[in-house]
mmCIF file of C-alpha atoms in Angstrom:
data_model
loop_
_atom_site.group_PDB
_atom_site.id
_atom_site.type_symbol
_atom_site.label_atom_id
_atom_site.label_comp_id
_atom_site.label_asym_id
_atom_site.label_seq_id
_atom_site.Cartn_x
_atom_site.Cartn_y
_atom_site.Cartn_z
ATOM 1 C CA MET A 1 0.000 0.000 0.000
ATOM 2 C CA GLY A 2 2.745 2.441 1.015
ATOM 3 C CA HIS A 3 4.903 1.289 -1.905
ATOM 4 C CA ALA A 4 2.142 2.014 -4.418
ATOM 5 C CA SER A 5 1.718 5.582 -3.167
ATOM 6 C CA VAL A 6 5.455 6.291 -3.215
ATOM 7 C CA ALA A 7 5.817 4.695 -6.656
ATOM 8 C CA SER A 8 3.067 6.973 -7.956
ATOM 9 C CA LEU A 9 4.850 10.003 -6.528
ATOM 10 C CA THR A 10 8.124 8.878 -8.125
ATOM 11 C CA ARG A 11 6.507 8.624 -11.572
ATOM 12 C CA THR A 12 4.903 12.063 -11.102
ATOM 13 C CA ILE A 13 8.247 13.692 -10.288
ATOM 14 C CA GLU A 14 9.851 11.948 -13.257
ATOM 15 C CA SER A 15 7.176 13.287 -15.592
ATOM 16 C CA LEU A 16 7.778 16.801 -14.257
ATOM 17 C CA LEU A 17 11.492 16.495 -14.917
ATOM 18 C CA THR A 18 11.104 15.504 -18.579
ATOM 19 C CA PHE A 19 12.015 18.309 -20.961
ATOM 20 C CA ASN A 20 8.706 18.090 -22.816
ATOM 21 C CA SER A 21 6.707 18.505 -19.615
ATOM 22 C CA PRO A 22 3.991 21.210 -19.886
ATOM 23 C CA MET A 23 5.067 22.347 -16.395
ATOM 24 C CA GLN A 24 8.624 23.190 -17.428
ATOM 25 C CA SER A 25 8.076 26.945 -17.168
ATOM 26 C CA LEU A 26 6.930 26.555 -13.565
ATOM 27 C CA ILE A 27 9.541 24.101 -12.241
ATOM 28 C CA CYS A 28 12.648 25.321 -14.071
ATOM 29 C CA ASP A 29 13.864 27.267 -11.033
ATOM 30 C CA GLN A 30 13.262 24.277 -8.737
ATOM 31 C CA ARG A 31 14.828 21.596 -10.942
ATOM 32 C CA VAL A 32 17.747 20.926 -8.575
ATOM 33 C CA GLU A 33 15.408 20.517 -5.603
ATOM 34 C CA LEU A 34 13.128 18.217 -7.615
ATOM 35 C CA CYS A 35 16.071 16.046 -8.653
ATOM 36 C CA ALA A 36 17.124 15.701 -5.012
ATOM 37 C CA LEU A 37 13.559 14.848 -4.015
ATOM 38 C CA HIS A 38 13.371 12.271 -6.803
ATOM 39 C CA GLU A 39 16.525 10.579 -5.521
ATOM 40 C CA LYS A 40 15.157 10.337 -1.979
ATOM 41 C CA VAL A 41 11.717 9.133 -3.043
ATOM 42 C CA SER A 42 13.259 6.534 -5.352
ATOM 43 C CA SER A 43 15.315 5.174 -2.452
ATOM 44 C CA LEU A 44 12.190 5.026 -0.296
ATOM 45 C CA GLU A 45 10.357 3.222 -3.106
ATOM 46 C CA VAL A 46 13.057 0.513 -3.260
ATOM 47 C CA PHE A 47 13.002 0.135 0.517
ATOM 48 C CA LEU A 48 9.213 -0.213 0.686
ATOM 49 C CA ASN A 49 9.178 -2.631 -2.230
ATOM 50 C CA ASN A 50 11.642 -4.924 -0.481
ATOM 51 C CA PHE A 51 9.809 -4.504 2.830
ATOM 52 C CA GLU A 52 6.443 -5.525 1.377
ATOM 53 C CA LYS A 53 7.997 -8.574 -0.325
ATOM 54 C CA ASN A 54 9.440 -9.757 2.998
ATOM 55 C CA ASN A 55 6.282 -8.975 4.966
ATOM 56 C CA VAL A 56 4.588 -12.335 4.522
ATOM 57 C CA SER A 57 1.665 -11.584 6.891
ATOM 58 C CA GLY A 58 0.716 -8.511 4.915
ATOM 59 C CA GLU A 59 -0.116 -6.610 8.091
ATOM 60 C CA MET A 60 0.724 -2.927 8.315
ATOM 61 C CA THR A 61 3.448 -2.205 10.854
ATOM 62 C CA ASP A 62 3.602 0.886 13.030
ATOM 63 C CA PHE A 63 6.298 2.189 10.707
ATOM 64 C CA GLU A 64 4.130 1.828 7.611
ATOM 65 C CA VAL A 65 1.134 3.405 9.351
ATOM 66 C CA GLU A 66 3.231 6.390 10.379
ATOM 67 C CA ALA A 67 4.824 6.684 6.928
ATOM 68 C CA HIS A 68 1.419 6.540 5.285
ATOM 69 C CA ARG A 69 0.042 9.197 7.657
ATOM 70 C CA ARG A 70 2.894 11.591 6.971
ATOM 71 C CA PHE A 71 2.725 10.949 3.259
ATOM 72 C CA HIS A 72 -0.997 11.716 3.304
ATOM 73 C CA GLN A 73 -0.367 14.972 5.186
ATOM 74 C CA SER A 74 2.276 15.959 2.665
ATOM 75 C CA LEU A 75 -0.091 15.324 -0.230
ATOM 76 C CA GLN A 76 -2.751 17.434 1.464
ATOM 77 C CA GLN A 77 -0.289 20.320 1.767
ATOM 78 C CA VAL A 78 0.731 19.928 -1.872
ATOM 79 C CA ALA A 79 -2.945 19.984 -2.851
ATOM 80 C CA LYS A 80 -3.460 23.219 -0.908
ATOM 81 C CA ASP A 81 -0.427 24.801 -2.554
ATOM 82 C CA MET A 82 -1.632 23.745 -6.011
ATOM 83 C CA ASP A 83 -5.087 25.178 -5.275
ATOM 84 C CA ARG A 84 -3.461 28.486 -4.331
ATOM 85 C CA ILE A 85 -1.322 28.515 -7.486
ATOM 86 C CA TRP A 86 -4.316 27.567 -9.640
ATOM 87 C CA THR A 87 -6.439 30.340 -8.117
ATOM 88 C CA GLY A 88 -3.709 32.883 -8.734
ATOM 89 C CA SER A 89 -3.102 31.781 -12.322
ATOM 90 C CA THR A 90 -6.840 31.828 -13.036
ATOM 91 C CA LYS A 91 -7.060 35.437 -11.860
ATOM 92 C CA ILE A 92 -4.162 36.374 -14.124
ATOM 93 C CA GLN A 93 -5.796 34.634 -17.088
ATOM 94 C CA ASP A 94 -9.105 36.349 -16.354
ATOM 95 C CA LYS A 95 -7.409 39.743 -16.438
ATOM 96 C CA GLY A 96 -5.674 39.082 -19.724
ATOM 97 C CA LYS A 97 -8.559 37.413 -21.537
ATOM 98 C CA GLN A 98 -11.365 39.410 -19.882
ATOM 99 C CA VAL A 99 -13.561 36.393 -19.317
ATOM 100 C CA SER A 100 -15.407 36.968 -16.056
ATOM 101 C CA LYS A 101 -17.667 40.005 -16.134
ATOM 102 C CA GLU A 102 -17.878 40.466 -12.387
ATOM 103 C CA SER A 103 -14.124 40.306 -11.821
ATOM 104 C CA LEU A 104 -13.491 42.419 -14.901
ATOM 105 C CA VAL A 105 -15.532 45.329 -13.590
ATOM 106 C CA HIS A 106 -13.228 45.444 -10.578
ATOM 107 C CA ASP A 107 -10.103 44.510 -12.512
ATOM 108 C CA PHE A 108 -10.795 47.110 -15.178
ATOM 109 C CA SER A 109 -10.774 49.947 -12.671
ATOM 110 C CA SER A 110 -7.737 48.512 -10.909
ATOM 111 C CA SER A 111 -5.795 47.939 -14.111
ATOM 112 C CA THR A 112 -6.678 51.429 -15.344
ATOM 113 C CA ASN A 113 -5.359 52.912 -12.128
ATOM 114 C CA ASP A 114 -2.228 50.774 -12.439
ATOM 115 C CA ILE A 115 -1.643 52.011 -15.983
ATOM 116 C CA LEU A 116 -1.832 55.628 -14.896
ATOM 117 C CA LYS A 117 0.377 55.120 -11.827
ATOM 118 C CA VAL A 118 3.252 53.482 -13.714
ATOM 119 C CA LYS A 119 6.177 55.837 -14.083
ATOM 120 C CA ASN A 120 6.410 57.060 -17.645
ATOM 121 C CA ASN A 121 9.621 56.405 -19.509
ATOM 122 C CA MET A 122 9.043 58.891 -22.309
ATOM 123 C CA VAL A 123 12.239 60.063 -23.937
ATOM 124 C CA GLY A 124 12.123 62.280 -27.012
ATOM 125 C CA ARG A 125 8.713 63.139 -28.475
ATOM 126 C CA ASP A 126 9.087 66.666 -27.041
ATOM 127 C CA ASP A 127 7.609 68.340 -30.110
ATOM 128 C CA GLN A 128 4.644 65.980 -30.138
ATOM 129 C CA LEU A 129 4.091 66.505 -26.417
ATOM 130 C CA LYS A 130 4.093 70.291 -26.797
ATOM 131 C CA ARG A 131 1.708 70.160 -29.726
ATOM 132 C CA LEU A 132 -0.650 67.831 -27.891
ATOM 133 C CA LEU A 133 -0.675 70.013 -24.775
ATOM 134 C CA LYS A 134 -1.492 73.021 -26.969
ATOM 135 C CA ASP A 135 -4.344 71.233 -28.754
ATOM 136 C CA LEU A 136 -5.792 70.073 -25.455
ATOM 137 C CA THR A 137 -5.786 73.432 -23.706
ATOM 138 C CA ARG A 138 -6.360 76.075 -26.365
ATOM 139 C CA SER A 139 -9.580 77.993 -25.873
ATOM 140 C CA SER A 140 -12.646 76.782 -27.666
ATOM 141 C CA SER A 141 -16.271 77.835 -27.566
ATOM 142 C CA ASP A 142 -17.738 74.988 -29.607
ATOM 143 C CA GLU A 143 -18.368 71.298 -29.027
ATOM 144 C CA PRO A 144 -15.721 68.871 -27.703
ATOM 145 C CA LYS A 145 -12.820 68.115 -30.029
ATOM 146 C CA VAL A 146 -11.433 64.670 -30.830
ATOM 147 C CA ILE A 147 -7.654 64.187 -31.015
ATOM 148 C CA PRO A 148 -6.436 60.779 -32.271
ATOM 149 C CA ILE A 149 -2.883 59.614 -31.535
ATOM 150 C CA VAL A 150 -2.114 57.220 -34.381
ATOM 151 C CA GLY A 151 0.635 54.678 -34.952
ATOM 152 C CA MET A 152 1.627 51.022 -34.949
ATOM 153 C CA GLY A 153 1.677 48.908 -31.805
ATOM 154 C CA GLY A 154 4.596 49.691 -29.520
ATOM 155 C CA ILE A 155 5.276 53.101 -31.046
ATOM 156 C CA GLY A 156 4.517 54.931 -27.772
ATOM 157 C CA LYS A 157 0.906 56.102 -28.129
ATOM 158 C CA THR A 158 -0.186 55.102 -24.637
ATOM 159 C CA THR A 159 2.988 56.491 -23.062
ATOM 160 C CA LEU A 160 2.387 59.865 -24.688
ATOM 161 C CA ALA A 161 -1.282 59.818 -23.655
ATOM 162 C CA LYS A 162 -0.288 59.040 -20.040
ATOM 163 C CA GLU A 163 2.231 61.858 -20.079
ATOM 164 C CA VAL A 164 -0.350 64.484 -21.014
ATOM 165 C CA TYR A 165 -3.094 62.937 -18.861
ATOM 166 C CA ASN A 166 -0.928 63.312 -15.745
ATOM 167 C CA HIS A 167 0.566 66.664 -16.752
ATOM 168 C CA LYS A 168 -0.084 69.265 -14.049
ATOM 169 C CA PRO A 169 -1.489 71.978 -16.365
ATOM 170 C CA ILE A 170 -3.883 69.381 -17.807
ATOM 171 C CA LEU A 171 -5.027 68.305 -14.344
ATOM 172 C CA CYS A 172 -5.831 71.932 -13.560
ATOM 173 C CA HIS A 173 -7.416 72.743 -16.924
ATOM 174 C CA PHE A 174 -10.172 70.104 -16.980
ATOM 175 C CA ASP A 175 -12.996 69.593 -14.488
ATOM 176 C CA VAL A 176 -13.187 65.848 -15.123
ATOM 177 C CA HIS A 177 -10.548 63.335 -16.217
ATOM 178 C CA ALA A 178 -11.444 59.771 -17.214
ATOM 179 C CA TRP A 179 -9.455 56.975 -18.856
ATOM 180 C CA ALA A 180 -10.646 53.720 -20.405
ATOM 181 C CA THR A 181 -8.607 51.042 -22.142
ATOM 182 C CA VAL A 182 -10.776 49.672 -24.950
ATOM 183 C CA SER A 183 -8.655 46.963 -26.681
ATOM 184 C CA GLN A 184 -9.644 44.732 -29.573
ATOM 185 C CA GLN A 185 -11.804 42.418 -27.444
ATOM 186 C CA HIS A 186 -13.802 45.168 -25.791
ATOM 187 C CA ASN A 187 -16.882 45.190 -23.602
ATOM 188 C CA LYS A 188 -18.904 48.397 -23.679
ATOM 189 C CA LYS A 189 -20.328 47.982 -20.181
ATOM 190 C CA GLU A 190 -16.856 47.582 -18.692
ATOM 191 C CA ILE A 191 -15.635 50.657 -20.570
ATOM 192 C CA LEU A 192 -18.550 52.736 -19.269
ATOM 193 C CA LEU A 193 -17.921 51.528 -15.729
ATOM 194 C CA GLY A 194 -14.253 52.394 -16.076
ATOM 195 C CA LEU A 195 -15.112 55.944 -17.156
ATOM 196 C CA LEU A 196 -17.756 56.347 -14.448
ATOM 197 C CA HIS A 197 -15.204 55.256 -11.864
ATOM 198 C CA SER A 198 -13.478 58.612 -12.456
ATOM 199 C CA THR A 199 -16.613 60.754 -12.571
ATOM 200 C CA ILE A 200 -18.940 59.538 -9.798
ATOM 201 C CA LYS A 201 -18.870 57.675 -6.505
ATOM 202 C CA MET A 202 -19.160 54.000 -7.412
ATOM 203 C CA ASP A 203 -21.146 51.384 -5.515
ATOM 204 C CA ASP A 204 -22.596 47.952 -6.204
ATOM 205 C CA THR A 205 -25.898 49.377 -7.472
ATOM 206 C CA VAL A 206 -24.092 51.175 -10.297
ATOM 207 C CA LYS A 207 -22.368 47.959 -11.391
ATOM 208 C CA MET A 208 -25.747 46.239 -11.737
ATOM 209 C CA LYS A 209 -27.162 48.806 -14.177
ATOM 210 C CA SER A 210 -27.613 48.123 -17.891
ATOM 211 C CA GLU A 211 -25.452 49.623 -20.654
ATOM 212 C CA ALA A 212 -28.153 52.159 -21.501
ATOM 213 C CA GLU A 213 -28.461 53.244 -17.862
ATOM 214 C CA LEU A 214 -24.694 53.542 -17.522
ATOM 215 C CA ALA A 215 -24.451 55.599 -20.725
ATOM 216 C CA ASP A 216 -27.161 57.946 -19.434
ATOM 217 C CA LYS A 217 -25.409 58.222 -16.072
ATOM 218 C CA LEU A 218 -22.112 59.071 -17.808
ATOM 219 C CA GLN A 219 -23.836 61.723 -19.933
ATOM 220 C CA LYS A 220 -25.286 63.379 -16.849
ATOM 221 C CA SER A 221 -22.016 63.214 -14.900
ATOM 222 C CA LEU A 222 -20.205 65.064 -17.719
ATOM 223 C CA LYS A 223 -22.929 67.625 -18.471
ATOM 224 C CA ARG A 224 -21.805 71.271 -18.265
ATOM 225 C CA LYS A 225 -18.254 70.262 -17.381
ATOM 226 C CA ARG A 226 -14.989 70.614 -19.250
ATOM 227 C CA TYR A 227 -13.909 67.002 -19.532
ATOM 228 C CA LEU A 228 -10.933 65.056 -20.830
ATOM 229 C CA ILE A 229 -11.733 61.495 -21.899
ATOM 230 C CA VAL A 230 -8.961 59.115 -22.996
ATOM 231 C CA LEU A 231 -9.969 56.021 -24.982
ATOM 232 C CA ASP A 232 -6.796 53.984 -25.175
ATOM 233 C CA ASP A 233 -6.264 51.324 -27.866
ATOM 234 C CA ILE A 234 -9.516 51.687 -29.789
ATOM 235 C CA TRP A 235 -9.708 49.570 -32.939
ATOM 236 C CA SER A 236 -12.804 50.261 -35.021
ATOM 237 C CA CYS A 237 -15.179 52.948 -36.242
ATOM 238 C CA GLU A 238 -18.129 50.901 -34.970
ATOM 239 C CA VAL A 239 -16.781 50.925 -31.416
ATOM 240 C CA TRP A 240 -16.128 54.658 -31.663
ATOM 241 C CA ASP A 241 -19.686 55.303 -32.853
ATOM 242 C CA GLY A 242 -21.044 53.305 -29.910
ATOM 243 C CA LEU A 243 -19.014 55.240 -27.354
ATOM 244 C CA THR A 244 -19.139 58.789 -28.723
ATOM 245 C CA ARG A 245 -22.909 58.910 -28.156
ATOM 246 C CA CYS A 246 -22.210 58.667 -24.423
ATOM 247 C CA PHE A 247 -20.359 61.994 -24.315
ATOM 248 C CA PRO A 248 -22.404 65.225 -24.130
ATOM 249 C CA THR A 249 -21.654 67.907 -26.733
ATOM 250 C CA GLU A 250 -23.716 70.870 -25.481
ATOM 251 C CA ASP A 251 -22.457 73.196 -22.750
ATOM 252 C CA ASN A 252 -19.118 71.362 -22.722
ATOM 253 C CA ALA A 253 -16.884 73.959 -24.354
ATOM 254 C CA GLY A 254 -13.194 73.128 -24.202
ATOM 255 C CA SER A 255 -13.718 69.416 -23.634
ATOM 256 C CA ARG A 256 -11.455 66.923 -25.388
ATOM 257 C CA ILE A 257 -11.584 63.235 -26.301
ATOM 258 C CA LEU A 258 -8.154 61.715 -26.798
ATOM 259 C CA LEU A 259 -7.904 58.451 -28.755
ATOM 260 C CA THR A 260 -4.984 56.100 -29.228
ATOM 261 C CA THR A 261 -5.365 53.786 -32.204
ATOM 262 C CA ARG A 262 -3.503 51.722 -34.783
ATOM 263 C CA ASN A 263 -6.327 52.222 -37.275
ATOM 264 C CA ASN A 264 -5.680 55.024 -39.790
ATOM 265 C CA GLU A 265 -9.247 54.832 -41.074
ATOM 266 C CA LEU A 266 -10.654 55.307 -37.573
ATOM 267 C CA ALA A 267 -8.368 58.284 -36.962
ATOM 268 C CA CYS A 268 -9.595 60.021 -40.109
ATOM 269 C CA TYR A 269 -13.207 59.094 -39.318
ATOM 270 C CA ALA A 270 -13.161 60.446 -35.751
ATOM 271 C CA ASP A 271 -10.963 63.482 -36.439
ATOM 272 C CA THR A 272 -13.185 66.178 -37.928
ATOM 273 C CA GLU A 273 -10.688 69.039 -37.505
ATOM 274 C CA ASN A 274 -7.400 67.558 -38.681
ATOM 275 C CA LEU A 275 -5.970 67.262 -35.159
ATOM 276 C CA SER A 276 -4.566 63.738 -35.509
ATOM 277 C CA LEU A 277 -1.061 63.204 -34.188
ATOM 278 C CA TRP A 278 0.833 60.612 -36.239
ATOM 279 C CA MET A 279 3.668 58.908 -34.388
ATOM 280 C CA ASN A 280 6.790 57.862 -36.265
ATOM 281 C CA PHE A 281 9.770 55.706 -35.355
ATOM 282 C CA MET A 282 12.420 57.198 -33.095
ATOM 283 C CA ASP A 283 15.603 58.458 -34.680
ATOM 284 C CA GLN A 284 19.030 57.154 -33.654
ATOM 285 C CA ASP A 285 19.604 59.689 -30.876
ATOM 286 C CA GLU A 286 16.119 59.224 -29.402
ATOM 287 C CA SER A 287 16.514 55.442 -29.524
ATOM 288 C CA TRP A 288 19.796 55.579 -27.625
ATOM 289 C CA SER A 289 18.421 58.031 -25.046
ATOM 290 C CA LEU A 290 15.446 55.750 -24.360
ATOM 291 C CA PHE A 291 17.617 52.627 -24.203
ATOM 292 C CA LYS A 292 20.054 54.288 -21.797
ATOM 293 C CA SER A 293 17.227 55.567 -19.598
ATOM 294 C CA ALA A 294 15.528 52.150 -19.439
ATOM 295 C CA ALA A 295 18.684 50.089 -18.975
ATOM 296 C CA PHE A 296 20.855 52.253 -16.758
ATOM 297 C CA SER A 297 18.608 54.947 -15.294
ATOM 298 C CA SER A 298 20.868 57.658 -13.886
ATOM 299 C CA GLU A 299 23.945 55.458 -13.531
ATOM 300 C CA ALA A 300 27.242 56.616 -14.987
ATOM 301 C CA LEU A 301 27.878 54.577 -18.129
ATOM 302 C CA PRO A 302 31.354 53.295 -19.083
ATOM 303 C CA TYR A 303 32.421 54.037 -22.658
ATOM 304 C CA GLU A 304 32.532 50.376 -23.709
ATOM 305 C CA PHE A 305 28.934 49.905 -22.519
ATOM 306 C CA GLU A 306 27.846 52.937 -24.503
ATOM 307 C CA THR A 307 29.334 51.566 -27.720
ATOM 308 C CA VAL A 308 27.589 48.211 -27.347
ATOM 309 C CA GLY A 309 24.369 49.843 -26.083
ATOM 310 C CA LYS A 310 24.093 52.064 -29.147
ATOM 311 C CA GLN A 311 24.506 49.055 -31.410
ATOM 312 C CA ILE A 312 21.742 47.221 -29.565
ATOM 313 C CA ALA A 313 19.446 50.277 -29.656
ATOM 314 C CA ASP A 314 19.996 50.593 -33.423
ATOM 315 C CA GLU A 315 18.846 46.999 -33.894
ATOM 316 C CA CYS A 316 15.453 47.945 -32.381
ATOM 317 C CA HIS A 317 14.760 50.068 -35.485
ATOM 318 C CA GLY A 318 13.248 53.003 -33.609
ATOM 319 C CA LEU A 319 10.360 51.109 -31.991
ATOM 320 C CA PRO A 320 10.076 52.318 -28.350
ATOM 321 C CA LEU A 321 8.427 49.185 -26.950
ATOM 322 C CA THR A 322 11.173 46.987 -28.396
ATOM 323 C CA ILE A 323 13.850 49.286 -27.014
ATOM 324 C CA VAL A 324 12.398 49.246 -23.486
ATOM 325 C CA VAL A 325 11.882 45.462 -23.484
ATOM 326 C CA VAL A 326 15.395 44.767 -24.776
ATOM 327 C CA ALA A 327 16.832 47.207 -22.236
ATOM 328 C CA GLY A 328 15.092 45.289 -19.456
ATOM 329 C CA GLY A 329 12.726 48.111 -18.507
ATOM 330 C CA GLN A 330 9.598 45.926 -18.601
#
C-alpha cells in the first residue's frame, strides 16, 4: 500500500522532470530541488518494495502506518499549494482574456489605475508633447474636439497619452478626467464603468445597471463640465460610434476626447478638424536616449557599454516598446 503511493509520486516527479513537460516553465527554477527529491523518493520506493515482499503476513506495521500518515499529510499540503497557485493563475488569465464580467468590472478599474500610476519612460517626443498640450488646452467655444494619436503597436501612443493625462497643467485645466482602455476584445459595459469610476462615486448598485443606464449616467455626470476622456487602444469605427454617443456635446466647451489607435481609417473618421497626431519611429539619438534611460537609469555609463548599447538600440529600429523590453525596462 505504502509502496504504491510512493511509486506513484516517483513517476509524477519523473514526468515533471522531462524536458517536454507542460510544467517546465513553472519548475525550471526548482529543478535541482526536484532532482534531489526524486533521488530520496526513489530510495524510499526501493526500501518499501523490499519490505512488502518480505512482509509475509501482509499486516501494516507501526512504521508503515506512520509513513502513510505523513505521506498523506504531505499530499494534502501539496494539494493546498496547487489550489493556491491555480487560483492565482486563473485570476491572471481572467485579467488578460477578460472572461469573467464580475471580476473584470473590478479589474478594469484597478488595471486602469495601475496604468496611470506606472512611471512614464518617455524620452524624445518633445515636439509631439508640446503640440498635444497646446491642442488640449487652447480655448474653444464649440463642441468637444477629438484628437487621435495614431501609430503602430509599440510606437509609444499610450505612453504619450499618459504623459499628457498626468501633466499638471492638464489636471488643472479640466474639471473631469477619465481613462478607459478599450482593446480589440472590448466590452462596452466595462468601458462605461471604467469611465464612471473617475466621474462619480461608485457602488454595487451602479455595477448592476444596464449599458443604456450607464451611458445615461455618464452623460449626466459630464454635463456642463470641461472634460478630458482618454480612450486607449480603440480599434474600429463601430466601437467609436457606440461610445461617442455617451459623451455630451452641449455646454461642454473646451472638452477633449483623446484616442490612441492603430487604425488610420478610424483616426480620419473620428478626427473632424485635422488634429490627428501621427507617431513615427524614433531616430538614432532618441533610440539611444530611451535605451540608456531604461537600462541604466541615472547610472554613470562606461564608454565600452555605450558603444555596445548604441549598437543594440539601433537593432530595435526606432520602436520604443522593443527598445524598453530589450533594455530590461519591462
